[in-house]
Amino acid sequence: MFRLIATCQLLVANCQCPMVKTSVITIRDVAKEAGFSSTTVSIVLNNAPLARYIPAATKKRIEKAAKKLGYRPNLFARSLRSKRSHTVGVMVFDMTDPYCTLVLRGIENSLYQSSYLPILTDVHNERSRFERYLEMLLDRRVEALIVLANWLFVEVDVLADLERSSIPTIMIGRELQTDTVSSVVVDNEVGAYAAVEHLYLLGHRKIAFIRGPKTLADSAPRWRGIRSFAKSSGLELDPRLVLDLPESRDPISSFEAGYKLTEEWIKRKDRFYNPSLTAVRQPMDAMETMAVNIATEGINSVIEKRDLSAVHRKMVPEMVARESTRAFL
Amino acid sequence: MFRLIATCQLLVANCQCPMVKTSVITIRDVAKEAGFSSTTVSIVLNNAPLARYIPAATKKRIEKAAKKLGYRPNLFARSLRSKRSHTVGVMVFDMTDPYCTLVLRGIENSLYQSSYLPILTDVHNERSRFERYLEMLLDRRVEALIVLANWLFVEVDVLADLERSSIPTIMIGRELQTDTVSSVVVDNEVGAYAAVEHLYLLGHRKIAFIRGPKTLADSAPRWRGIRSFAKSSGLELDPRLVLDLPESRDPISSFEAGYKLTEEWIKRKDRFYNPSLTAVRQPMDAMETMAVNIATEGINSVIEKRDLSAVHRKMVPEMVARESTRAFL
DNA sequence: TCCCGAAGTTCGATTTAAATG
DNA sequence: GCATTTAAATCGAACTTCGGG
C-alpha cells in the first residue's frame, strides 16, 4: 500500500498535469512532520483558547512544519464542522443597471476587509431565476444575503421568499417596513428637497422638472421633496414646466428619454450646452459599507445565538454643486 | 441525553430565532423516515450507477420521504468527499472599468447555465490584493479561474502566479502565449481594419484618428490594423490628422480625454453634432460564453484526469454602421 | 489544580466491500 | 452470479474528554 502511494507521488511529480498540488498535505502530515498529534497542530494553527497552554517551542516547531509542507487547511472539512462558509450571497436584479457597478465594488471592498467572499448572482428580473439562485445560495450556506434592488419594480412575493430565508438579509435601494429583512436606502425626499433648495438659493424661480415614471419607487419621494420645499419657501411650481418620463421600466431607456427631453428643451433655446452637472450624489461608499456592516453584524448574531432583528438605514445624499447651476448675477 | 435533545427542538420550534431551519435534516433522517439505510438514500437521490438495481417502489418511498422532510444535502460534506466546489473564481482588476459590467453579466449568465456560481473579486490593481485573493480562491477550491484583464497594464509576475495555480485559468482581454493559461481576446487589428475600411467604402479619404496611449495593449494592434488597410488600399494617412491621447492609465479619464478631443475638433467646425455612433462592437456574449466554456472544459479535464492544455481564442469584432458615418453623396 | 498532549468522536455525505435471499 | 440492501470506511479538520506529570 505504501509503495503504491509512493509511486503515485512520483508519477505526480513527473507529470505536467496541473492538478498536482491540490493540497495533498493534511493536518496529519503536518503533525507527523512536527512530531505532535493533529490535535495539537489544530490548536496551534488556529490559535484556539487551549493554545495558551502550549509552550512556544512546540508552536515554533509546528508552524515551521506547516510552512515547510505548504499546509493549507481544507475549507470543506473546516466548514463541515464549524458550519461557517465565510461567504455572503450578493443578489442583483439587473447588472446592466448603471447603478450596479458602484454598489458592487463597494460591497466587494467592504467584504474584503472582513475576509468574506461574495458570490454574485444576477436575477435578470426573472422570478424563476430568483428562486433558483436563492436556493443555490442557501444550499451553500452563505452567511448573509445582500440584495440589490434596482430601479425596477420588485415583486412583493420576492420579499416574502427572502423573509423566510433564515439568514441575515439586507436590501439596498428599497425601503422596507418588515422586521426580518434589513434595508439601506437613500433618502430621496431629502435629496430632492436639497436640489431644489440649491437652485432656489442661486436665485432661480422658474425651474423645470422632469419627473420619473410612477412605477419607479424613487420618483414619488423625490417629487414629494420638491413640493415640500416649494411649500415652505413659497416657490411656485409651474405645471407647464413639469414633464413626465414615459412609464418604461428600462433604466437605460429612461436615461435616454431624459436626455432627449432635456436636449429638445435646450435646442428650443438654440443654445449649446455641456457643463459639468450639478447633482444629488448618493452616498455610495457609505451605503455599501453600511450594508456589509449589517451583514456581518447579523452573522455575528447568528453565531452567538443572539436574536437579531432587522435594521433600516436611510442615508442622506449630498448636494454637489457644479457648473450646470449658477446664480443669477 | 435524548431528553435534552427533545427539549432543544421544542425550544427551537417556539423561538423566532432565524437559525432554526438550517437543515437539521440529514440523509439519516430521510433514511429513517423511508425505512432504508442512508447508503440506499444516497444512491437513489444521486441516481448513482447502483441505482439501476433499486426497484422503483424503493425509489418512490425514498423520494417521498426526502420531499416530505424538505431534505437538502449538506454541500460541505459533499464537497469534502467529492473534492468539488461547483464554484469558479472571477477576478477583475478594476470593476469601475466600463467594460467590466458587460463581461461580468456574460460570465454570470454562462455559469448559470452550467450550475456554477461565481465568486467575484476585484483586485483594485493592487499586487497584494491580487495575491490574497488568489490564495483565498484556491483555498476555496474554485474549479476554474476567470481573469478579466482591464485596459491597464497587467504586471508580468501576476501571470507567473497564475501559471502555477494548478486549476484551469482563463484570461479575458489580454493576448497570451503561455500554454498554461488560456486566453480570450478580441482581434483589435481586424476590428480597426474593418472600421477604416467602412469609412473608406463610404467614400472618405481624409480621416482623422485619435490614438490610444501606448501603454494600452489594445492601442498598438489597432493602429497596425489601420496602417495595414491604408497600405493595401492606397489610403493616405495624414500625420496632421492623427492625435494621441495622454498616457494616462485611467480608463475613465481616457474616455473623457477622447471626448474632449473630439469635441474640440468638432467645435472648430462650429457644428452641433450628436448622431448615434458607428462603432466596432466587441462580441461580448460570444467572448464570455467562450471563456466559461473553456473553464468548464478545463474542469472536466481535471475531473477525468485528462491532461489539459491552454486554449487561445481571438474573437472577431463586428462593424456596426450607425448614423455617425455616412457616404459622400 | 495547572500544564501539556493525545485518543477518539463528530460534522454529513459518498463509496467500497460485503451480506443477504 | 444476480438483484437488493447495508455496515463500515472515508474525506479533513475541530472539539471533547481523558491521562499523566
PDB file of N, CA and C in Angstrom, chain A residues 106-135:
ATOM      1  N   GLY A 106     -18.341  48.596  -4.008  1.00  0.00           N
ATOM      2  CA  GLY A 106     -18.382  48.946  -2.594  1.00  0.00           C
ATOM      3  C   GLY A 106     -18.556  47.721  -1.722  1.00  0.00           C
ATOM      4  N   ILE A 107     -19.472  46.867  -2.116  1.00  0.00           N
ATOM      5  CA  ILE A 107     -19.717  45.654  -1.344  1.00  0.00           C
ATOM      6  C   ILE A 107     -18.470  44.794  -1.302  1.00  0.00           C
ATOM      7  N   GLU A 108     -17.893  44.605  -2.460  1.00  0.00           N
ATOM      8  CA  GLU A 108     -16.680  43.781  -2.544  1.00  0.00           C
ATOM      9  C   GLU A 108     -15.622  44.313  -1.603  1.00  0.00           C
ATOM     10  N   ASN A 109     -15.466  45.615  -1.626  1.00  0.00           N
ATOM     11  CA  ASN A 109     -14.415  46.220  -0.827  1.00  0.00           C
ATOM     12  C   ASN A 109     -14.657  46.035   0.672  1.00  0.00           C
ATOM     13  N   SER A 110     -15.868  46.254   1.066  1.00  0.00           N
ATOM     14  CA  SER A 110     -16.191  46.083   2.479  1.00  0.00           C
ATOM     15  C   SER A 110     -15.984  44.635   2.906  1.00  0.00           C
ATOM     16  N   LEU A 111     -16.422  43.726   2.078  1.00  0.00           N
ATOM     17  CA  LEU A 111     -16.291  42.320   2.421  1.00  0.00           C
ATOM     18  C   LEU A 111     -14.827  41.931   2.528  1.00  0.00           C
ATOM     19  N   TYR A 112     -14.025  42.499   1.631  1.00  0.00           N
ATOM     20  CA  TYR A 112     -12.592  42.197   1.638  1.00  0.00           C
ATOM     21  C   TYR A 112     -11.986  42.493   2.997  1.00  0.00           C
ATOM     22  N   GLN A 113     -12.409  43.598   3.561  1.00  0.00           N
ATOM     23  CA  GLN A 113     -11.890  43.992   4.866  1.00  0.00           C
ATOM     24  C   GLN A 113     -12.167  42.921   5.922  1.00  0.00           C
ATOM     25  N   SER A 114     -13.293  42.261   5.775  1.00  0.00           N
ATOM     26  CA  SER A 114     -13.656  41.301   6.816  1.00  0.00           C
ATOM     27  C   SER A 114     -13.479  39.859   6.357  1.00  0.00           C
ATOM     28  N   SER A 115     -12.678  39.689   5.310  1.00  0.00           N
ATOM     29  CA  SER A 115     -12.325  38.342   4.845  1.00  0.00           C
ATOM     30  C   SER A 115     -13.520  37.491   4.421  1.00  0.00           C
ATOM     31  N   TYR A 116     -14.556  38.142   3.960  1.00  0.00           N
ATOM     32  CA  TYR A 116     -15.634  37.387   3.354  1.00  0.00           C
ATOM     33  C   TYR A 116     -15.479  37.461   1.844  1.00  0.00           C
ATOM     34  N   LEU A 117     -16.027  36.475   1.179  1.00  0.00           N
ATOM     35  CA  LEU A 117     -16.012  36.491  -0.269  1.00  0.00           C
ATOM     36  C   LEU A 117     -17.448  36.499  -0.765  1.00  0.00           C
ATOM     37  N   PRO A 118     -17.729  37.308  -1.801  1.00  0.00           N
ATOM     38  CA  PRO A 118     -19.092  37.401  -2.317  1.00  0.00           C
ATOM     39  C   PRO A 118     -19.347  36.424  -3.459  1.00  0.00           C
ATOM     40  N   ILE A 119     -20.488  35.777  -3.416  1.00  0.00           N
ATOM     41  CA  ILE A 119     -20.962  35.014  -4.569  1.00  0.00           C
ATOM     42  C   ILE A 119     -21.978  35.886  -5.277  1.00  0.00           C
ATOM     43  N   LEU A 120     -21.699  36.188  -6.536  1.00  0.00           N
ATOM     44  CA  LEU A 120     -22.523  37.143  -7.268  1.00  0.00           C
ATOM     45  C   LEU A 120     -23.562  36.454  -8.138  1.00  0.00           C
ATOM     46  N   THR A 121     -24.801  36.873  -7.979  1.00  0.00           N
ATOM     47  CA  THR A 121     -25.852  36.314  -8.826  1.00  0.00           C
ATOM     48  C   THR A 121     -26.683  37.431  -9.425  1.00  0.00           C
ATOM     49  N   ASP A 122     -27.069  37.265 -10.655  1.00  0.00           N
ATOM     50  CA  ASP A 122     -27.882  38.263 -11.349  1.00  0.00           C
ATOM     51  C   ASP A 122     -29.205  37.624 -11.741  1.00  0.00           C
ATOM     52  N   VAL A 123     -30.263  38.136 -11.167  1.00  0.00           N
ATOM     53  CA  VAL A 123     -31.570  37.507 -11.294  1.00  0.00           C
ATOM     54  C   VAL A 123     -32.237  37.800 -12.642  1.00  0.00           C
ATOM     55  N   HIS A 124     -31.726  38.790 -13.356  1.00  0.00           N
ATOM     56  CA  HIS A 124     -32.285  39.155 -14.661  1.00  0.00           C
ATOM     57  C   HIS A 124     -33.768  39.487 -14.563  1.00  0.00           C
ATOM     58  N   ASN A 125     -34.195  39.945 -13.418  1.00  0.00           N
ATOM     59  CA  ASN A 125     -35.618  40.257 -13.238  1.00  0.00           C
ATOM     60  C   ASN A 125     -36.537  39.083 -13.564  1.00  0.00           C
ATOM     61  N   GLU A 126     -36.016  37.887 -13.393  1.00  0.00           N
ATOM     62  CA  GLU A 126     -36.859  36.719 -13.661  1.00  0.00           C
ATOM     63  C   GLU A 126     -37.164  35.990 -12.360  1.00  0.00           C
ATOM     64  N   ARG A 127     -38.415  35.735 -12.173  1.00  0.00           N
ATOM     65  CA  ARG A 127     -38.855  35.069 -10.956  1.00  0.00           C
ATOM     66  C   ARG A 127     -38.187  33.693 -10.772  1.00  0.00           C
ATOM     67  N   SER A 128     -38.162  32.929 -11.826  1.00  0.00           N
ATOM     68  CA  SER A 128     -37.632  31.558 -11.716  1.00  0.00           C
ATOM     69  C   SER A 128     -36.147  31.598 -11.368  1.00  0.00           C
ATOM     70  N   ARG A 129     -35.481  32.541 -11.982  1.00  0.00           N
ATOM     71  CA  ARG A 129     -34.057  32.682 -11.729  1.00  0.00           C
ATOM     72  C   ARG A 129     -33.820  33.091 -10.281  1.00  0.00           C
ATOM     73  N   PHE A 130     -34.637  33.957  -9.807  1.00  0.00           N
ATOM     74  CA  PHE A 130     -34.540  34.373  -8.411  1.00  0.00           C
ATOM     75  C   PHE A 130     -34.658  33.171  -7.487  1.00  0.00           C
ATOM     76  N   GLU A 131     -35.658  32.370  -7.721  1.00  0.00           N
ATOM     77  CA  GLU A 131     -35.884  31.210  -6.853  1.00  0.00           C
ATOM     78  C   GLU A 131     -34.715  30.247  -6.893  1.00  0.00           C
ATOM     79  N   ARG A 132     -34.257  29.979  -8.067  1.00  0.00           N
ATOM     80  CA  ARG A 132     -33.156  29.034  -8.218  1.00  0.00           C
ATOM     81  C   ARG A 132     -31.911  29.536  -7.499  1.00  0.00           C
ATOM     82  N   TYR A 133     -31.600  30.800  -7.720  1.00  0.00           N
ATOM     83  CA  TYR A 133     -30.406  31.372  -7.103  1.00  0.00           C
ATOM     84  C   TYR A 133     -30.519  31.386  -5.587  1.00  0.00           C
ATOM     85  N   LEU A 134     -31.689  31.749  -5.117  1.00  0.00           N
ATOM     86  CA  LEU A 134     -31.874  31.803  -3.667  1.00  0.00           C
ATOM     87  C   LEU A 134     -31.603  30.422  -3.066  1.00  0.00           C
ATOM     88  N   GLU A 135     -32.124  29.426  -3.725  1.00  0.00           N
ATOM     89  CA  GLU A 135     -31.915  28.057  -3.273  1.00  0.00           C
ATOM     90  C   GLU A 135     -30.421  27.702  -3.285  1.00  0.00           C
TER      91      GLU A 135
END
